[in-house]
């Protein structure tokens, strides 16, 4: 059975127990990293995932708390002798900057580097990301400070649907992206520019008629804000779960 592993659940300021938000989608043949931060090799191994078995990386947007780990991950794969290709997906804005970032490290001069394919996604709703015998993944633009995507994952074996908002203020695109999903993972960073409160996440979940809402990308440590599950429950009557690092969700 496919699963999602919450590798981090914090907003941009992590703590010892809450790393920056990023996820892994694990199937029988495909292992997909959604955003890449901190020390990804260690984080994945702590979660029981062989980093060298990753097949795909989806980068939702070009902010440090979502993309800073990519150079270190690719270098680790190269040093471990990886030869099989890896696919990286993101908007044009994101991929252009990520390629520039890798260029600053001079990776074109690293000998025998494995193939890396950068797939530029259109800034359109329900854009095609990938489709195989395990998953169908689509992306939609959401409302953040830079061009950003949320994703919709359809699991073919179980027929389950998971949607992930990424960083966004409330928007119609997220409602449509999550429409009828079994699981919505929605940020709860607070009702500020480019972000959503837990109650606003609950409103999106209710409008999209999802079954279960997971709150993620929330303030932690000294910035923590009250009972987010109770706050989301003001607007959403379904199951609400506060995402925690290394939590596993069957899909």
GROMACS .gro file of C-alpha atoms in nm:
model
  251
    1UNK     CA    1   0.000   0.000   0.000
    2UNK     CA    2   0.123   0.349  -0.085
    3UNK     CA    3   0.194   0.593   0.196
    4UNK     CA    4   0.288   0.950   0.270
    5UNK     CA    5   0.557   1.022   0.528
    6UNK     CA    6   0.556   1.363   0.693
    7UNK     CA    7   0.927   1.444   0.696
    8UNK     CA    8   0.870   1.787   0.848
    9UNK     CA    9   0.569   1.981   0.975
   10UNK     CA   10   0.698   2.324   1.079
   11UNK     CA   11   0.672   2.658   0.910
   12UNK     CA   12   0.990   2.834   0.797
   13UNK     CA   13   1.136   2.840   1.151
   14UNK     CA   14   1.197   2.476   1.254
   15UNK     CA   15   1.264   2.337   1.600
   16UNK     CA   16   1.439   2.027   1.730
   17UNK     CA   17   1.115   1.827   1.697
   18UNK     CA   18   0.966   1.996   1.391
   19UNK     CA   19   1.166   2.022   1.068
   20UNK     CA   20   1.057   2.247   0.780
   21UNK     CA   21   0.758   2.103   0.597
   22UNK     CA   22   0.833   1.839   0.333
   23UNK     CA   23   0.682   1.501   0.245
   24UNK     CA   24   0.766   1.168   0.085
   25UNK     CA   25   0.516   0.971  -0.124
   26UNK     CA   26   0.621   0.607  -0.126
   27UNK     CA   27   0.482   0.343  -0.362
   28UNK     CA   28   0.603   0.002  -0.472
   29UNK     CA   29   0.798   0.137  -0.770
   30UNK     CA   30   0.815   0.511  -0.714
   31UNK     CA   31   0.948   0.720  -0.426
   32UNK     CA   32   0.863   1.088  -0.460
   33UNK     CA   33   1.004   1.367  -0.245
   34UNK     CA   34   0.784   1.677  -0.218
   35UNK     CA   35   1.017   1.966  -0.137
   36UNK     CA   36   1.369   1.917  -0.006
   37UNK     CA   37   1.519   2.095   0.294
   38UNK     CA   38   1.782   2.076   0.566
   39UNK     CA   39   1.989   1.752   0.549
   40UNK     CA   40   1.768   1.533   0.329
   41UNK     CA   41   1.995   1.227   0.339
   42UNK     CA   42   1.975   1.201   0.718
   43UNK     CA   43   1.605   1.290   0.729
   44UNK     CA   44   1.508   1.024   0.477
   45UNK     CA   45   1.718   0.758   0.647
   46UNK     CA   46   1.555   0.845   0.981
   47UNK     CA   47   1.221   0.784   0.810
   48UNK     CA   48   1.338   0.447   0.674
   49UNK     CA   49   1.364   0.569   0.315
   50UNK     CA   50   1.676   0.499   0.107
   51UNK     CA   51   1.756   0.840  -0.040
   52UNK     CA   52   1.927   0.679  -0.338
   53UNK     CA   53   1.601   0.505  -0.431
   54UNK     CA   54   1.416   0.832  -0.487
   55UNK     CA   55   1.274   0.850  -0.838
   56UNK     CA   56   1.122   1.198  -0.841
   57UNK     CA   57   1.135   1.533  -0.662
   58UNK     CA   58   0.851   1.786  -0.677
   59UNK     CA   59   0.948   2.138  -0.573
   60UNK     CA   60   0.643   2.345  -0.486
   61UNK     CA   61   0.817   2.683  -0.489
   62UNK     CA   62   1.151   2.854  -0.460
   63UNK     CA   63   1.174   2.951  -0.094
   64UNK     CA   64   1.467   2.830   0.121
   65UNK     CA   65   1.245   2.629   0.357
   66UNK     CA   66   1.127   2.422   0.060
   67UNK     CA   67   1.425   2.392  -0.175
   68UNK     CA   68   1.750   2.446   0.017
   69UNK     CA   69   1.831   2.074   0.051
   70UNK     CA   70   1.834   1.992  -0.321
   71UNK     CA   71   2.207   2.055  -0.386
   72UNK     CA   72   2.310   1.850  -0.082
   73UNK     CA   73   2.078   1.563  -0.180
   74UNK     CA   74   2.203   1.550  -0.539
   75UNK     CA   75   2.564   1.566  -0.422
   76UNK     CA   76   2.502   1.281  -0.177
   77UNK     CA   77   2.350   1.069  -0.453
   78UNK     CA   78   2.647   1.143  -0.679
   79UNK     CA   79   2.901   1.057  -0.410
   80UNK     CA   80   2.718   0.729  -0.346
   81UNK     CA   81   2.768   0.635  -0.711
   82UNK     CA   82   2.415   0.683  -0.838
   83UNK     CA   83   2.381   0.623  -1.211
   84UNK     CA   84   2.004   0.608  -1.264
   85UNK     CA   85   1.827   0.933  -1.353
   86UNK     CA   86   1.607   1.141  -1.127
   87UNK     CA   87   1.320   1.368  -1.231
   88UNK     CA   88   1.262   1.711  -1.076
   89UNK     CA   89   0.933   1.893  -1.134
   90UNK     CA   90   0.832   2.253  -1.070
   91UNK     CA   91   0.709   2.572  -1.227
   92UNK     CA   92   0.932   2.754  -1.477
   93UNK     CA   93   1.008   3.017  -1.211
   94UNK     CA   94   1.123   2.746  -0.971
   95UNK     CA   95   1.319   2.530  -1.214
   96UNK     CA   96   1.507   2.826  -1.363
   97UNK     CA   97   1.628   2.931  -1.019
   98UNK     CA   98   1.706   2.577  -0.910
   99UNK     CA   99   1.922   2.522  -1.217
  100UNK     CA  100   2.096   2.852  -1.146
  101UNK     CA  101   2.155   2.741  -0.786
  102UNK     CA  102   2.312   2.415  -0.901
  103UNK     CA  103   2.520   2.614  -1.147
  104UNK     CA  104   2.667   2.819  -0.863
  105UNK     CA  105   2.804   2.492  -0.725
  106UNK     CA  106   2.956   2.409  -1.063
  107UNK     CA  107   2.780   2.075  -1.083
  108UNK     CA  108   2.833   2.054  -1.461
  109UNK     CA  109   3.200   1.994  -1.382
  110UNK     CA  110   3.140   1.710  -1.135
  111UNK     CA  111   3.259   1.396  -1.320
  112UNK     CA  112   3.019   1.114  -1.403
  113UNK     CA  113   2.715   1.293  -1.264
  114UNK     CA  114   2.393   1.094  -1.306
  115UNK     CA  115   2.117   1.228  -1.535
  116UNK     CA  116   1.887   1.491  -1.381
  117UNK     CA  117   1.577   1.587  -1.580
  118UNK     CA  118   1.410   1.921  -1.499
  119UNK     CA  119   1.042   1.920  -1.594
  120UNK     CA  120   0.884   2.264  -1.614
  121UNK     CA  121   0.516   2.262  -1.525
  122UNK     CA  122   0.266   2.510  -1.668
  123UNK     CA  123   0.110   2.754  -1.425
  124UNK     CA  124  -0.233   2.607  -1.494
  125UNK     CA  125  -0.492   2.423  -1.288
  126UNK     CA  126  -0.473   2.043  -1.280
  127UNK     CA  127  -0.156   2.043  -1.489
  128UNK     CA  128  -0.007   1.701  -1.566
  129UNK     CA  129   0.291   1.607  -1.350
  130UNK     CA  130   0.319   1.229  -1.385
  131UNK     CA  131   0.103   0.925  -1.453
  132UNK     CA  132   0.203   0.560  -1.415
  133UNK     CA  133   0.047   0.239  -1.289
  134UNK     CA  134   0.068   0.362  -0.927
  135UNK     CA  135  -0.002   0.735  -0.921
  136UNK     CA  136  -0.158   1.014  -1.120
  137UNK     CA  137  -0.029   1.349  -0.995
  138UNK     CA  138  -0.154   1.691  -1.100
  139UNK     CA  139  -0.058   2.041  -0.988
  140UNK     CA  140  -0.240   2.372  -0.957
  141UNK     CA  141  -0.112   2.722  -0.881
  142UNK     CA  142  -0.201   2.857  -0.538
  143UNK     CA  143  -0.167   3.203  -0.380
  144UNK     CA  144   0.170   3.262  -0.214
  145UNK     CA  145   0.446   3.523  -0.227
  146UNK     CA  146   0.617   3.359  -0.527
  147UNK     CA  147   0.476   3.124  -0.792
  148UNK     CA  148   0.373   2.811  -0.602
  149UNK     CA  149   0.187   2.487  -0.669
  150UNK     CA  150  -0.026   2.251  -0.468
  151UNK     CA  151  -0.059   1.890  -0.580
  152UNK     CA  152  -0.329   1.626  -0.615
  153UNK     CA  153  -0.226   1.260  -0.590
  154UNK     CA  154  -0.459   0.986  -0.712
  155UNK     CA  155  -0.360   0.635  -0.600
  156UNK     CA  156  -0.471   0.386  -0.862
  157UNK     CA  157  -0.471   0.072  -0.648
  158UNK     CA  158  -0.679   0.210  -0.361
  159UNK     CA  159  -0.864   0.484  -0.554
  160UNK     CA  160  -0.775   0.725  -0.275
  161UNK     CA  161  -0.707   1.090  -0.343
  162UNK     CA  162  -0.472   1.314  -0.145
  163UNK     CA  163  -0.435   1.687  -0.196
  164UNK     CA  164  -0.159   1.908  -0.059
  165UNK     CA  165  -0.208   2.284  -0.051
  166UNK     CA  166   0.154   2.385   0.006
  167UNK     CA  167   0.200   2.747   0.120
  168UNK     CA  168  -0.107   2.949   0.029
  169UNK     CA  169  -0.364   3.192   0.147
  170UNK     CA  170  -0.724   3.073   0.095
  171UNK     CA  171  -0.804   3.048  -0.276
  172UNK     CA  172  -1.049   2.883  -0.512
  173UNK     CA  173  -0.771   2.686  -0.679
  174UNK     CA  174  -0.711   2.491  -0.358
  175UNK     CA  175  -1.082   2.415  -0.323
  176UNK     CA  176  -1.088   2.272  -0.675
  177UNK     CA  177  -0.757   2.090  -0.628
  178UNK     CA  178  -0.891   1.914  -0.315
  179UNK     CA  179  -1.244   1.854  -0.442
  180UNK     CA  180  -1.378   1.531  -0.289
  181UNK     CA  181  -1.034   1.418  -0.169
  182UNK     CA  182  -1.000   1.155   0.100
  183UNK     CA  183  -0.718   1.356   0.257
  184UNK     CA  184  -0.627   1.724   0.242
  185UNK     CA  185  -0.293   1.831   0.387
  186UNK     CA  186  -0.328   2.207   0.429
  187UNK     CA  187  -0.093   2.464   0.570
  188UNK     CA  188  -0.182   2.649   0.892
  189UNK     CA  189   0.092   2.908   0.913
  190UNK     CA  190  -0.143   3.187   1.017
  191UNK     CA  191  -0.372   3.437   0.849
  192UNK     CA  192  -0.094   3.644   0.696
  193UNK     CA  193   0.002   3.734   0.341
  194UNK     CA  194   0.048   3.413   0.143
  195UNK     CA  195  -0.058   3.183   0.426
  196UNK     CA  196  -0.371   3.045   0.597
  197UNK     CA  197  -0.490   3.005   0.953
  198UNK     CA  198  -0.609   2.670   1.085
  199UNK     CA  199  -0.968   2.795   1.069
  200UNK     CA  200  -0.920   2.901   0.707
  201UNK     CA  201  -0.777   2.556   0.632
  202UNK     CA  202  -1.094   2.412   0.786
  203UNK     CA  203  -1.306   2.633   0.563
  204UNK     CA  204  -1.123   2.507   0.253
  205UNK     CA  205  -1.165   2.145   0.368
  206UNK     CA  206  -1.537   2.198   0.423
  207UNK     CA  207  -1.590   2.362   0.086
  208UNK     CA  208  -1.391   2.089  -0.091
  209UNK     CA  209  -1.588   1.821   0.097
  210UNK     CA  210  -1.281   1.622   0.195
  211UNK     CA  211  -1.292   1.339   0.448
  212UNK     CA  212  -0.985   1.416   0.660
  213UNK     CA  213  -0.784   1.734   0.712
  214UNK     CA  214  -0.419   1.732   0.818
  215UNK     CA  215  -0.276   2.064   0.936
  216UNK     CA  216   0.086   2.131   0.846
  217UNK     CA  217   0.341   2.414   0.808
  218UNK     CA  218   0.230   2.561   1.139
  219UNK     CA  219   0.425   2.776   1.388
  220UNK     CA  220   0.621   2.566   1.637
  221UNK     CA  221   0.835   2.620   1.946
  222UNK     CA  222   0.813   2.969   2.090
  223UNK     CA  223   0.595   3.074   1.796
  224UNK     CA  224   0.331   2.804   1.856
  225UNK     CA  225  -0.029   2.928   1.851
  226UNK     CA  226  -0.292   2.754   2.064
  227UNK     CA  227  -0.501   2.451   1.969
  228UNK     CA  228  -0.499   2.441   1.590
  229UNK     CA  229  -0.726   2.136   1.568
  230UNK     CA  230  -0.995   2.313   1.770
  231UNK     CA  231  -0.954   2.623   1.556
  232UNK     CA  232  -0.996   2.425   1.233
  233UNK     CA  233  -1.296   2.250   1.387
  234UNK     CA  234  -1.487   2.577   1.391
  235UNK     CA  235  -1.524   2.542   1.015
  236UNK     CA  236  -1.481   2.171   0.936
  237UNK     CA  237  -1.678   1.885   1.090
  238UNK     CA  238  -1.469   1.599   0.950
  239UNK     CA  239  -1.162   1.438   1.102
  240UNK     CA  240  -0.882   1.684   1.178
  241UNK     CA  241  -0.525   1.575   1.258
  242UNK     CA  242  -0.221   1.784   1.342
  243UNK     CA  243   0.063   1.656   1.124
  244UNK     CA  244   0.376   1.553   1.314
  245UNK     CA  245   0.726   1.473   1.192
  246UNK     CA  246   0.761   1.109   1.079
  247UNK     CA  247   0.385   1.053   1.085
  248UNK     CA  248   0.278   0.801   0.818
  249UNK     CA  249  -0.049   0.827   0.623
  250UNK     CA  250  -0.171   0.526   0.427
  251UNK     CA  251  -0.317   0.619   0.090
   0.00000   0.00000   0.00000
